[in-house]
Amino acid sequence: MPLKISRWIVLCAVCLWMTTAAAAQDAPYRDSALPVAERVEDLLARMTTDEKIGQITLIEKNSLTPGDVTALFIGGVLSGGGGYPAGDNTPEGWIAMVRGFQEAALQTRLGIPLIYGVDAVHGHNNLRGAVIFPHNIGLGAGRNPALVEQIAQITAQEIMATGIYWNYAPVLAVPQDIRWGRTYEGFAENTALVTELAAAYLRGLQGRALSDPGGALATIKHYVGDGGAAWGTSDRGADNIDRGVTDIDEAALRAVHLPPYIEAIDQGAMSVMVSFSSWGGLRMHAQTYLITDVLKGELGFEGFVVSDWGGVDEIDPQNYYNAVVTAINAGIDMNMVPYDAARFIDVMQTAIANGDIPMARLDDAVRRILRVKFEMGLFDQPFETGDPSLIGADAHRAIARQAVRESLVLLKNADQTLPLAADARTIFVAGDGANDIGLQSGGWTIEWQGGVGAITDGTTILQGIQAAAPGADVIYSAGGTFRDQVDAAGAPLMADVGIVILAERPYAEWEGDDADLRLDGMELRMLRRMRERSERLVVILLSGRPLIVGEALTLADAFVAAWLPGSEGGGVADVLFGDHAFTGRLPYTWPRTIDQLPFDAEALNAAPDNCDAPLFPYAYGLAAEDTGSAWLDLALTCEGA
Ligand code: BGC
Ligand code: BGC
C-alpha cells in the first residue's frame, strides 16, 4: 500500500476515534440527571463485545497493571485476603493503589469506572491500623442487631476512607458443622439469628440507599448452602469440609440456608457471591436453577452475581472453555478470575463468536453490573474518598470494645468467681493468647490466614487486665510457669487469681477444617500447673468455634468463651472485673465429644439428662450471678469430676 494512502487511513481512524470520544463526553450515560435505566441502555448500546467482556472481568490486583485495566477494559479489581499494597500497608498506600487502577479505567474509550472489592469481613481487616471487630461468631453471641448495624457502618467508613466501595461481606452462611474452618465467619448455626443480623449488617454497610454517600456495596455470600456441607466431601481432602457437598433436599436448603438471602435482598443487597460448595450433584457455580431461576427469578434479585476466587475453573478443571460457558450461562455476571485476565477474555471471545454464550446473556450481565455502578454514583464521583482520619479512630474502637463485651459467653462460674475484685493482690496471667493481637483476631486479619504477634494496632487482653486492676500485681508468663514467684522460704507463691487465655492458631477457609477440635497436651499441662498455683482459676478460650474442652472445664472455676474478639482486647477485662455484665449466649451448640458432630435435630433438642446430650445447648450462657445450671452439673458428671 502506498505510504500516502495508509497515512490517510490512520488519520481517518484517529478522526473517527476522536469523534466517538467527543460524542461520549456529552452522551446521555454521562448525564447524572437521567434515570439509571436510561444511562445503562445508552452505555450498553455503545459498547463493543470486547468492552462488554472486560466489564464482567474481575482480577486480583497483583495479577494486572493499570495499563492492563485500560487495554482490556477491566470492570473490577480486587484485593484478596492479605491484598494490601506491597510495602506500604497504610491508608495512603491503599488510596494510591486504588486510584491508580481507577485512573486507568477512566482512560478507556467510554471511561467506565471500575469497582474495587475487598474482604472487610471484620472491619477493613487487610489494612494495618484499621479497627478489627470480633468475627461474626462473636456478634452472633452478642445478638445485638443495632450494634451489628453500627459495626457495618464503621466498616463502610473505613473502607471508603481508602477509596473502596465494595465489600465481600457479610457472610450469610448458617454453619451446621463446627469442624468447618469458616464457622467463625458465620453469625450462628440458627437461621433466624443469621437472618436478623444479616439484615442489620446490610442496613449499616449500605445505608438507606446505594446512592447514599455514607454507604458501600455489600456482597452476601456464599450463595447458597455453604454452611451445610458434609465432612469428607471436599475436594480439598478427605479431612476437609470446606467447598464440600451440601447433601440435603431442596426443602431443607430453602428452610435452613435461603432465608438470610431473602431478607438481605429485601434490604437492598445488590451483589451476591456464589459458593464453592455443591448441591444437587452440581457445583453452585454451575447452578442455573439456583442462580437464574431462584435468585434472579423467584427472589427478584436485580443486582449482579459474582463468582468466587477461581470458582468458575472448578466446574471443569480439565476444560476451561466448558467451565466458563457453563458458569456464564448459569447466570454468573462478574467473574473473579482471579489471575489470568487474558485467558478468561480469550475464552469469552470464542464462546460469544461460537454462539455458545448468547449475546443477550452477556448484555444482561453487563447491564446488571453497570446498573450497580451507576446507582453507587461511581460514574459521577469515581475518586471519592472518605475521611482517612476515621481509620482506627477512638470512637470506632469504642464500638468494637462494646462488641467484645457483648460477645463473651460465661459457661461456668463456680462460687461466683467472676466478677473479679479489682483489688485482688496477685494475678497470674498465662497463655500466649493473653498478649497477642494476631491470636485474638484470627484469620482474615492483615493476611488471609491471619498471623501471630503485633500484626496490627490494638489492645491485648493482658493490657486490658493490667489497666482494669491497677492495684494488683499482674504477672504474665506465656507458658504459665511462674518459677520466680516464690515466698521467702523459696516455696511457690499462690496467686489470688490465675487467668489462662487459650487460643486456637489463626486460620481461614479449608486450612481451618479440623477433625478433632481438641485442646493440645501442652495447654492441658499448663492448666494443671495453673490450677496448683491459683486460688481461683479463670479460663478464657479464644477460638473460632466451640472446642472439645473436657478437663479444662473441670479445672476452671470460671470459664469464658471469648471467640475471636479482634483488636479491642480491653473489652474482656471490662466484663471480667464487673464493669459490665455477661450477656452473651452461644451462637453454636457446644459438643462434649467430637463424635457428636454433626449434630442431628434430636441432639440439638436434648435435655441435660445423659452424656449423649451436647455439653451446652444453643443459646446457653450464664449471668455472673447464676450459681450453676443443670447443664454444668451434667458436664462435670460426664467428665467424671
Ligand atoms: C473466599 C471468599 C472471598 C474471596 C476473595 C475466596 O476464597 O471464599 O469469601 O471473598 O476468596 O478473597
Ligand atoms: C483464597 C482467597 C484469598 C487469597 C489470598 C486464595 O487462595 O481462596 O480467599 O483471598 O487466596 O491470596
XYZ file of C-alpha atoms and ligand atoms in Angstrom:
665
model
C 0.000 0.000 0.000
C 1.416 3.400 -0.962
C 2.544 5.289 2.081
C 0.224 8.220 1.361
C -2.976 6.134 1.413
C -2.055 4.235 4.537
C -1.345 7.529 6.262
C -4.849 8.657 5.326
C -6.306 5.509 6.759
C -4.527 6.058 10.048
C -5.624 9.681 10.105
C -9.240 8.742 9.430
C -9.182 6.140 12.201
C -7.868 8.772 14.588
C -10.617 11.148 13.369
C -13.283 8.550 13.997
C -11.871 7.776 17.424
C -11.882 11.477 18.294
C -15.485 11.938 17.175
C -16.722 8.961 19.182
C -14.691 10.075 22.183
C -16.116 13.577 21.859
C -19.602 12.167 21.476
C -19.101 10.108 24.615
C -18.336 13.258 26.576
C -21.888 14.521 26.318
C -23.519 11.129 25.859
C -26.695 10.518 27.831
C -24.996 7.902 30.045
C -22.783 10.640 31.471
C -25.765 12.747 32.475
C -26.413 12.184 36.168
C -29.813 13.848 35.822
C -31.125 10.950 33.707
C -32.650 7.822 35.265
C -30.196 4.969 35.805
C -32.030 2.600 33.447
C -31.673 5.101 30.612
C -27.997 5.642 31.301
C -27.400 1.890 31.351
C -29.107 1.311 27.998
C -27.316 4.219 26.375
C -23.942 2.996 27.534
C -24.594 -0.650 26.712
C -25.548 0.304 23.145
C -22.166 1.980 22.711
C -20.095 -0.954 23.953
C -18.164 -3.355 21.738
C -18.083 -7.049 22.569
C -14.560 -6.640 23.944
C -15.684 -3.825 26.198
C -18.554 -5.944 27.462
C -16.306 -8.890 28.179
C -13.867 -6.637 30.009
C -16.730 -5.281 32.097
C -17.529 -8.728 33.547
C -13.881 -9.449 34.379
C -12.676 -9.129 37.999
C -8.933 -9.520 38.556
C -6.738 -9.800 41.644
C -4.671 -6.642 41.979
C -1.250 -8.297 41.848
C -2.150 -10.014 38.592
C -2.508 -6.939 36.430
C -1.176 -3.430 35.951
C -3.172 -0.251 35.490
C -2.129 -0.483 31.840
C -3.907 -3.843 31.556
C -7.045 -2.292 33.003
C -7.092 0.212 30.151
C -6.100 -2.218 27.423
C -8.560 -4.953 28.434
C -11.438 -2.693 29.615
C -11.408 -4.441 33.017
C -14.579 -3.877 35.046
C -13.359 -4.826 38.525
C -10.180 -5.291 40.565
C -9.901 -6.869 43.986
C -7.663 -7.332 46.969
C -7.933 -10.892 48.255
C -7.041 -11.864 51.815
C -3.730 -10.113 52.554
C -4.086 -7.987 49.419
C -2.591 -4.815 50.838
C -0.304 -2.598 48.747
C 3.092 -4.258 48.896
C 5.484 -2.450 51.194
C 3.004 0.290 52.024
C 0.096 -1.002 54.058
C -1.107 2.464 55.030
C -4.242 4.425 54.127
C -2.144 6.488 51.706
C -0.773 3.321 50.120
C -4.279 1.949 49.601
C -5.616 5.235 48.233
C -2.785 5.453 45.710
C -3.233 1.825 44.657
C -6.968 2.064 44.107
C -6.633 5.442 42.410
C -4.042 4.117 40.000
C -6.399 1.406 38.784
C -9.373 3.768 38.635
C -7.482 6.332 36.576
C -6.601 3.581 34.132
C -10.247 2.541 33.828
C -11.307 6.117 33.136
C -8.798 6.312 30.303
C -10.739 3.794 28.253
C -12.798 4.988 25.305
C -16.047 5.055 27.258
C -14.472 5.913 30.598
C -16.368 3.280 32.582
C -15.180 3.329 36.209
C -14.086 0.047 37.746
C -15.313 -1.300 41.009
C -12.681 -2.246 43.604
C -13.532 -5.011 46.067
C -12.095 -6.180 49.343
C -12.864 -8.711 52.096
C -13.594 -6.385 55.020
C -15.211 -9.179 56.990
C -14.460 -7.850 60.489
C -13.515 -4.277 59.807
C -11.161 -3.220 56.977
C -9.044 -6.138 58.062
C -6.274 -6.104 55.460
C -5.322 -2.555 56.388
C -2.883 -2.140 59.221
C -4.294 0.246 61.823
C -7.952 -0.296 60.968
C -10.253 -1.266 63.814
C -10.752 -5.045 63.960
C -14.163 -6.152 65.198
C -14.965 -9.547 66.660
C -15.521 -12.111 63.916
C -19.182 -12.779 63.190
C -19.354 -15.682 65.633
C -18.862 -13.167 68.450
C -21.547 -10.899 67.037
C -23.846 -13.921 66.945
C -23.153 -14.416 70.647
C -23.891 -10.750 71.284
C -27.228 -10.866 69.434
C -27.452 -7.084 69.162
C -28.684 -6.019 65.695
C -28.300 -2.307 66.453
C -24.646 -2.887 67.291
C -24.078 -5.005 64.173
C -25.532 -2.153 62.151
C -23.076 0.291 63.706
C -20.187 -2.090 63.079
C -21.100 -2.397 59.422
C -21.418 1.368 59.128
C -17.962 1.870 60.600
C -16.575 -0.791 58.273
C -18.047 1.131 55.339
C -16.443 4.337 56.592
C -13.021 2.727 56.951
C -13.004 1.081 53.523
C -14.357 4.224 51.848
C -11.590 6.184 53.514
C -9.228 4.191 51.285
C -11.358 4.735 48.170
C -13.074 1.311 48.257
C -16.828 0.904 47.863
C -17.326 -2.821 47.500
C -17.146 -5.243 50.408
C -17.253 -9.054 50.184
C -19.340 -9.234 53.325
C -21.480 -10.221 55.116
C -21.173 -14.000 55.184
C -24.694 -15.407 55.420
C -23.627 -18.996 55.996
C -25.623 -20.970 58.541
C -22.836 -23.375 59.573
C -24.103 -26.788 60.642
C -20.767 -28.425 61.447
C -18.243 -26.545 63.556
C -15.338 -28.569 62.188
C -15.601 -26.171 59.231
C -12.749 -23.648 59.107
C -15.211 -20.873 58.251
C -17.535 -21.423 61.223
C -16.429 -18.127 62.790
C -17.358 -16.208 59.630
C -20.982 -17.169 60.195
C -23.058 -15.450 62.854
C -24.678 -18.647 64.138
C -25.988 -22.133 63.415
C -29.507 -20.721 63.670
C -31.243 -19.419 60.546
C -33.386 -16.837 62.301
C -30.442 -15.267 64.103
C -28.301 -15.163 60.942
C -31.194 -13.563 59.086
C -31.724 -10.880 61.708
C -28.045 -9.931 61.939
C -27.608 -10.078 58.161
C -30.347 -7.513 57.723
C -28.718 -5.266 60.305
C -25.344 -5.553 58.578
C -26.876 -4.650 55.227
C -28.524 -1.549 56.659
C -25.299 -0.456 58.277
C -22.965 -1.090 55.347
C -25.128 0.229 52.532
C -27.032 2.968 54.306
C -30.550 3.776 53.200
C -29.786 3.510 49.500
C -26.756 2.647 47.398
C -26.627 6.249 46.281
C -26.249 7.294 49.921
C -22.824 8.922 50.299
C -22.266 7.052 53.575
C -22.765 3.589 52.155
C -20.725 0.904 50.406
C -21.906 -2.072 48.372
C -22.356 -5.293 50.373
C -21.865 -8.789 48.936
C -23.907 -11.516 50.502
C -22.030 -14.805 50.390
C -21.679 -17.649 49.698
C -24.851 -18.469 47.805
C -26.175 -20.885 48.913
C -25.730 -23.673 51.424
C -22.002 -23.170 52.093
C -22.640 -23.928 55.756
C -24.384 -27.191 55.028
C -21.537 -29.211 53.511
C -20.782 -32.657 54.871
C -17.440 -33.624 56.387
C -15.180 -35.507 53.972
C -16.969 -34.386 50.790
C -14.491 -31.626 49.958
C -12.068 -31.923 47.071
C -9.500 -30.254 49.344
C -9.066 -33.670 51.019
C -10.736 -36.445 52.990
C -10.098 -34.487 56.169
C -11.915 -31.424 54.923
C -15.365 -29.957 54.666
C -14.785 -26.532 53.083
C -16.093 -26.390 49.493
C -17.826 -29.714 50.046
C -21.221 -31.118 49.145
C -24.390 -29.853 50.795
C -26.314 -33.068 50.574
C -29.778 -32.034 51.694
C -33.063 -31.836 49.849
C -34.451 -28.641 48.421
C -36.915 -28.134 51.244
C -34.085 -28.212 53.790
C -31.909 -25.952 51.640
C -34.727 -23.436 51.474
C -35.569 -23.718 55.160
C -32.072 -23.529 56.630
C -29.865 -21.675 54.163
C -32.012 -19.456 51.940
C -33.894 -17.154 54.375
C -30.932 -14.813 55.101
C -30.659 -14.147 51.349
C -34.335 -13.358 51.021
C -34.072 -10.867 53.865
C -30.829 -9.300 52.642
C -32.214 -8.833 49.133
C -35.190 -7.193 50.729
C -32.754 -4.859 52.474
C -31.276 -3.870 49.120
C -28.400 -6.330 48.576
C -27.143 -5.832 45.007
C -24.199 -8.213 44.870
C -24.242 -11.938 45.644
C -21.181 -14.201 45.698
C -21.614 -17.825 44.688
C -20.451 -20.649 46.943
C -17.657 -23.099 46.163
C -19.860 -25.866 47.548
C -22.090 -28.194 45.551
C -25.738 -29.085 45.768
C -27.941 -31.472 43.827
C -24.969 -33.010 42.053
C -23.734 -29.685 40.682
C -21.238 -27.105 41.807
C -23.014 -23.919 42.806
C -21.083 -22.066 40.089
C -22.907 -24.221 37.526
C -26.377 -23.959 39.068
C -28.741 -22.420 36.532
C -31.676 -23.395 38.712
C -30.488 -21.753 41.932
C -28.796 -18.722 40.350
C -31.055 -17.828 37.455
C -34.405 -19.374 38.348
C -34.428 -18.943 42.121
C -32.176 -15.960 42.848
C -32.827 -13.770 39.825
C -36.292 -15.088 39.056
C -38.160 -16.089 42.158
C -36.351 -13.771 44.582
C -36.299 -10.908 42.110
C -32.600 -10.144 42.624
C -31.688 -7.259 40.310
C -28.047 -6.802 41.205
C -25.100 -8.836 39.891
C -23.825 -12.279 40.778
C -20.080 -12.577 41.335
C -18.185 -15.854 41.197
C -15.783 -16.751 43.994
C -11.996 -16.898 43.597
C -11.369 -19.265 40.678
C -14.744 -20.853 41.386
C -15.562 -20.997 37.684
C -12.468 -23.106 36.945
C -13.617 -25.727 39.436
C -16.711 -26.515 37.374
C -14.483 -28.332 34.916
C -10.802 -28.274 35.870
C -9.849 -30.036 32.609
C -11.758 -27.756 30.275
C -11.780 -24.039 30.974
C -13.885 -23.247 27.925
C -16.638 -25.520 29.156
C -16.339 -24.127 32.682
C -16.745 -20.522 31.529
C -19.637 -21.291 29.180
C -21.435 -23.226 31.919
C -20.914 -20.539 34.569
C -21.980 -17.569 32.455
C -24.990 -19.397 31.092
C -25.911 -20.448 34.630
C -26.173 -16.747 35.472
C -22.823 -15.571 36.813
C -22.288 -11.936 35.884
C -18.988 -10.726 37.343
C -16.083 -13.180 37.219
C -13.452 -13.311 39.959
C -10.994 -14.883 37.551
C -8.746 -14.059 39.588
C -5.271 -14.271 37.978
C -5.271 -14.715 34.229
C -7.345 -11.984 32.618
C -6.179 -12.758 29.079
C -7.155 -16.418 29.337
C -10.674 -15.596 30.523
C -11.176 -12.886 27.930
C -9.916 -15.102 25.157
C -12.291 -17.914 26.078
C -15.186 -15.463 26.355
C -14.490 -14.051 22.904
C -14.513 -17.520 21.400
C -17.667 -18.527 23.269
C -19.511 -15.436 22.075
C -18.265 -15.881 18.493
C -19.355 -19.540 18.557
C -22.738 -18.642 19.958
C -22.145 -20.881 22.991
C -22.866 -17.876 25.188
C -25.700 -15.789 23.732
C -25.014 -12.076 23.380
C -28.221 -11.475 25.326
C -26.690 -13.240 28.345
C -23.534 -11.118 28.138
C -25.685 -7.984 27.808
C -27.701 -8.986 30.856
C -24.519 -9.457 32.911
C -23.118 -6.091 31.799
C -26.424 -4.351 32.390
C -26.558 -5.661 35.970
C -23.013 -4.519 36.723
C -23.488 -1.096 35.139
C -26.741 -0.541 36.980
C -24.983 -1.002 40.325
C -22.091 1.226 39.284
C -24.484 3.987 38.251
C -26.575 3.642 41.382
C -23.473 3.823 43.552
C -22.514 7.072 41.898
C -19.219 5.681 40.602
C -19.650 7.385 37.233
C -20.238 10.743 38.821
C -17.580 10.545 41.532
C -15.119 7.801 40.669
C -12.415 9.105 43.013
C -14.458 9.951 46.039
C -12.548 9.000 49.163
C -13.862 9.179 52.699
C -12.039 10.613 55.656
C -8.774 8.738 56.412
C -8.661 10.173 59.941
C -11.568 7.855 60.741
C -9.446 4.747 60.210
C -8.981 3.055 63.564
C -10.482 6.111 65.288
C -11.116 6.008 69.034
C -14.869 6.182 68.513
C -14.652 3.123 66.247
C -12.542 1.249 68.788
C -15.078 2.040 71.499
C -17.793 0.310 69.463
C -15.526 -2.672 68.856
C -14.826 -2.870 72.581
C -18.535 -2.872 73.300
C -18.920 -5.701 70.781
C -16.216 -7.669 72.598
C -18.007 -7.229 75.929
C -21.305 -8.358 74.491
C -19.748 -11.366 72.751
C -18.405 -13.046 75.893
C -20.283 -16.166 76.949
C -19.946 -17.321 80.556
C -20.072 -21.120 80.648
C -19.091 -21.753 84.269
C -18.809 -19.568 87.333
C -18.292 -21.693 90.437
C -18.707 -19.808 93.698
C -19.162 -16.625 91.736
C -15.503 -16.416 90.879
C -16.441 -13.676 88.423
C -16.548 -10.766 88.506
C -13.040 -10.393 89.873
C -12.370 -7.887 92.590
C -10.247 -5.042 91.257
C -8.196 -5.258 94.449
C -7.080 -8.873 94.006
C -3.459 -8.749 95.139
C -1.730 -11.167 92.833
C -2.964 -12.141 89.397
C -1.049 -14.663 87.322
C -1.847 -14.486 83.626
C -0.799 -17.346 81.335
C -1.218 -18.493 77.745
C 0.165 -16.929 74.580
C -3.320 -15.749 73.666
C -3.055 -13.238 76.514
C -0.757 -10.814 74.803
C -1.144 -11.282 71.076
C -3.225 -9.154 68.700
C -2.847 -11.736 65.935
C -4.165 -14.632 68.008
C -7.094 -12.646 69.355
C -8.038 -11.521 65.833
C -7.896 -14.849 63.957
C -7.923 -15.402 60.189
C -8.660 -12.645 57.659
C -6.533 -10.183 59.629
C -3.755 -8.446 57.646
C -3.086 -11.801 55.980
C -5.570 -14.247 54.518
C -4.752 -16.832 57.203
C -4.193 -14.177 59.865
C -0.940 -14.155 61.822
C 0.695 -14.230 65.216
C 2.050 -11.241 67.119
C 1.683 -7.483 66.795
C 0.319 -7.656 63.247
C -1.798 -4.532 63.735
C -2.657 -1.927 66.362
C -4.869 -2.727 69.305
C -5.084 -3.652 72.950
C -4.235 -7.164 74.081
C -6.281 -8.939 76.712
C -3.336 -8.714 79.124
C -3.093 -4.957 78.617
C -6.799 -4.748 79.358
C -6.378 -6.712 82.593
C -3.449 -4.534 83.661
C -5.478 -1.394 83.065
C -8.513 -2.742 84.901
C -6.589 -3.813 88.002
C -4.030 -1.071 88.592
C -3.688 -2.005 92.271
C -2.924 -5.654 91.626
C 0.335 -7.361 90.928
C -0.328 -8.708 87.428
C 2.379 -11.152 86.409
C 2.473 -12.719 82.957
C 4.087 -15.952 81.867
C 3.096 -17.224 78.434
C 3.865 -20.818 79.436
C 2.338 -20.435 82.900
C 5.483 -21.405 84.845
C 5.953 -18.535 87.350
C 9.226 -20.021 88.604
C 10.325 -16.723 90.124
C 7.174 -16.284 92.177
C 8.314 -17.819 95.430
C 7.978 -16.854 99.070
C 10.864 -16.113 101.453
C 11.377 -19.814 102.043
C 11.539 -20.489 98.306
C 8.137 -22.181 98.161
C 5.935 -21.436 95.107
C 3.605 -18.478 95.650
C -0.101 -18.875 95.063
C -1.933 -16.261 93.007
C -5.254 -14.979 94.268
C -6.428 -15.349 90.729
C -4.973 -17.221 87.782
C -6.205 -16.310 84.309
C -5.355 -18.612 81.419
C -6.040 -17.483 77.872
C -6.096 -20.423 75.487
C -6.048 -19.669 71.773
C -6.562 -21.549 68.552
C -3.905 -20.733 65.920
C -5.365 -18.384 63.268
C -6.778 -19.963 60.120
C -9.087 -19.297 57.175
C -11.148 -21.431 54.821
C -10.152 -25.091 54.425
C -6.901 -24.649 56.309
C -9.038 -24.337 59.416
C -11.025 -27.534 58.887
C -10.327 -29.612 61.980
C -11.253 -33.230 62.584
C -10.763 -33.303 66.350
C -11.041 -29.771 67.821
C -9.089 -30.804 70.908
C -7.043 -28.638 73.216
C -3.468 -29.800 72.913
C -1.479 -31.547 75.613
C 0.677 -28.513 76.344
C -2.384 -26.427 77.034
C -3.788 -29.003 79.432
C -0.476 -29.302 81.257
C -0.367 -25.533 81.620
C -3.900 -25.546 83.012
C -2.981 -28.181 85.578
C 0.069 -26.154 86.630
C -2.032 -23.026 86.905
C -4.645 -24.876 88.928
C -1.989 -25.626 91.526
C -0.789 -22.045 91.634
C -4.142 -20.222 91.736
C -6.755 -19.848 94.472
C -9.243 -19.115 91.727
C -8.731 -20.152 88.126
C -10.363 -18.356 85.207
C -10.071 -19.824 81.711
C -10.731 -17.704 78.639
C -10.939 -19.510 75.338
C -10.118 -17.674 72.091
C -11.456 -19.750 69.241
C -13.355 -19.651 66.007
C -15.847 -22.228 67.307
C -16.588 -24.388 70.323
C -13.737 -26.803 71.078
C -13.731 -30.095 72.954
C -12.800 -28.653 76.336
C -13.275 -31.679 78.616
C -10.902 -31.477 81.551
C -10.335 -27.735 81.138
C -13.910 -27.040 82.172
C -13.411 -29.141 85.277
C -10.133 -27.464 86.247
C -11.512 -23.956 85.860
C -13.581 -22.150 88.458
C -14.839 -19.835 85.759
C -14.837 -20.473 82.007
C -15.479 -17.842 79.342
C -15.841 -18.332 75.577
C -14.438 -15.164 74.007
C -14.337 -16.242 70.293
C -12.089 -14.010 68.154
C -12.506 -10.568 69.698
C -10.267 -8.571 67.332
C -8.199 -5.522 68.163
C -10.016 -4.319 71.294
C -8.975 -6.823 73.952
C -9.872 -4.319 76.691
C -13.478 -5.443 76.348
C -12.608 -8.751 78.026
C -11.372 -7.102 81.233
C -14.401 -4.785 81.268
C -16.552 -7.821 81.934
C -14.102 -9.913 83.995
C -13.884 -7.113 86.547
C -17.616 -6.478 86.597
C -17.797 -3.066 84.943
C -20.208 -4.710 82.517
C -22.388 -7.788 82.784
C -22.082 -11.089 80.950
C -24.882 -11.116 78.382
C -23.565 -13.268 75.505
C -25.205 -16.550 74.597
C -23.897 -19.410 72.496
C -24.332 -18.992 68.747
C -23.460 -22.683 68.260
C -24.303 -25.839 70.169
C -21.230 -26.962 72.095
C -20.237 -30.624 71.708
C -18.998 -32.807 74.565
C -17.156 -35.174 72.205
C -16.158 -34.938 68.567
C -18.321 -37.976 67.701
C -21.408 -35.907 68.377
C -20.724 -33.945 65.183
C -22.595 -33.178 63.095
C -25.498 -32.779 65.476
C -28.842 -34.138 64.432
C -32.130 -32.496 65.346
C -32.641 -34.839 68.260
C -29.297 -33.986 69.815
C -29.971 -30.291 69.348
C -33.145 -30.563 71.362
C -31.788 -32.918 74.014
C -32.334 -32.248 77.697
C -29.417 -32.333 80.152
C -30.157 -35.853 81.302
C -27.422 -38.045 79.868
C -23.933 -37.807 78.484
C -25.117 -38.107 74.879
C -26.509 -34.596 75.182
C -24.324 -31.738 73.952
C -22.059 -30.092 76.523
C -24.025 -26.847 76.260
C -27.073 -26.144 74.126
C -27.514 -23.381 71.584
C -28.225 -20.042 73.330
C -26.661 -21.180 76.607
C -24.908 -18.508 78.665
C -24.777 -17.682 82.365
C -25.084 -14.344 84.062
C -22.410 -13.741 86.695
C -24.947 -14.131 89.486
C -26.075 -17.574 88.273
C -24.704 -20.156 90.653
C -24.816 -23.038 88.216
C -27.032 -24.967 85.840
C -28.271 -28.461 85.121
C -26.019 -28.427 82.035
C -22.981 -27.682 84.100
C -23.817 -30.374 86.635
C -24.150 -32.889 83.816
C -20.921 -31.664 82.218
C -18.974 -32.262 85.413
C -20.613 -35.644 85.994
C -19.858 -36.830 82.453
C -16.274 -35.574 82.807
C -16.032 -37.769 85.930
C -15.390 -34.817 88.188
C -13.408 -16.701 49.597
C -14.317 -15.504 49.550
C -13.512 -14.258 49.340
C -12.627 -14.405 48.134
C -11.751 -13.192 47.891
C -12.450 -16.739 48.448
O -11.531 -17.762 48.606
O -14.196 -17.883 49.592
O -15.060 -15.433 50.737
O -14.377 -13.160 49.202
O -11.788 -15.515 48.302
O -10.769 -13.089 48.837
C -8.176 -17.674 48.733
C -8.729 -16.279 48.810
C -7.710 -15.386 49.349
C -6.449 -15.496 48.554
C -5.378 -14.689 49.144
C -6.938 -17.691 47.901
O -6.407 -18.971 47.778
O -9.119 -18.565 48.226
O -9.827 -16.196 49.616
O -8.192 -14.083 49.369
O -6.012 -16.822 48.434
O -4.210 -14.809 48.408
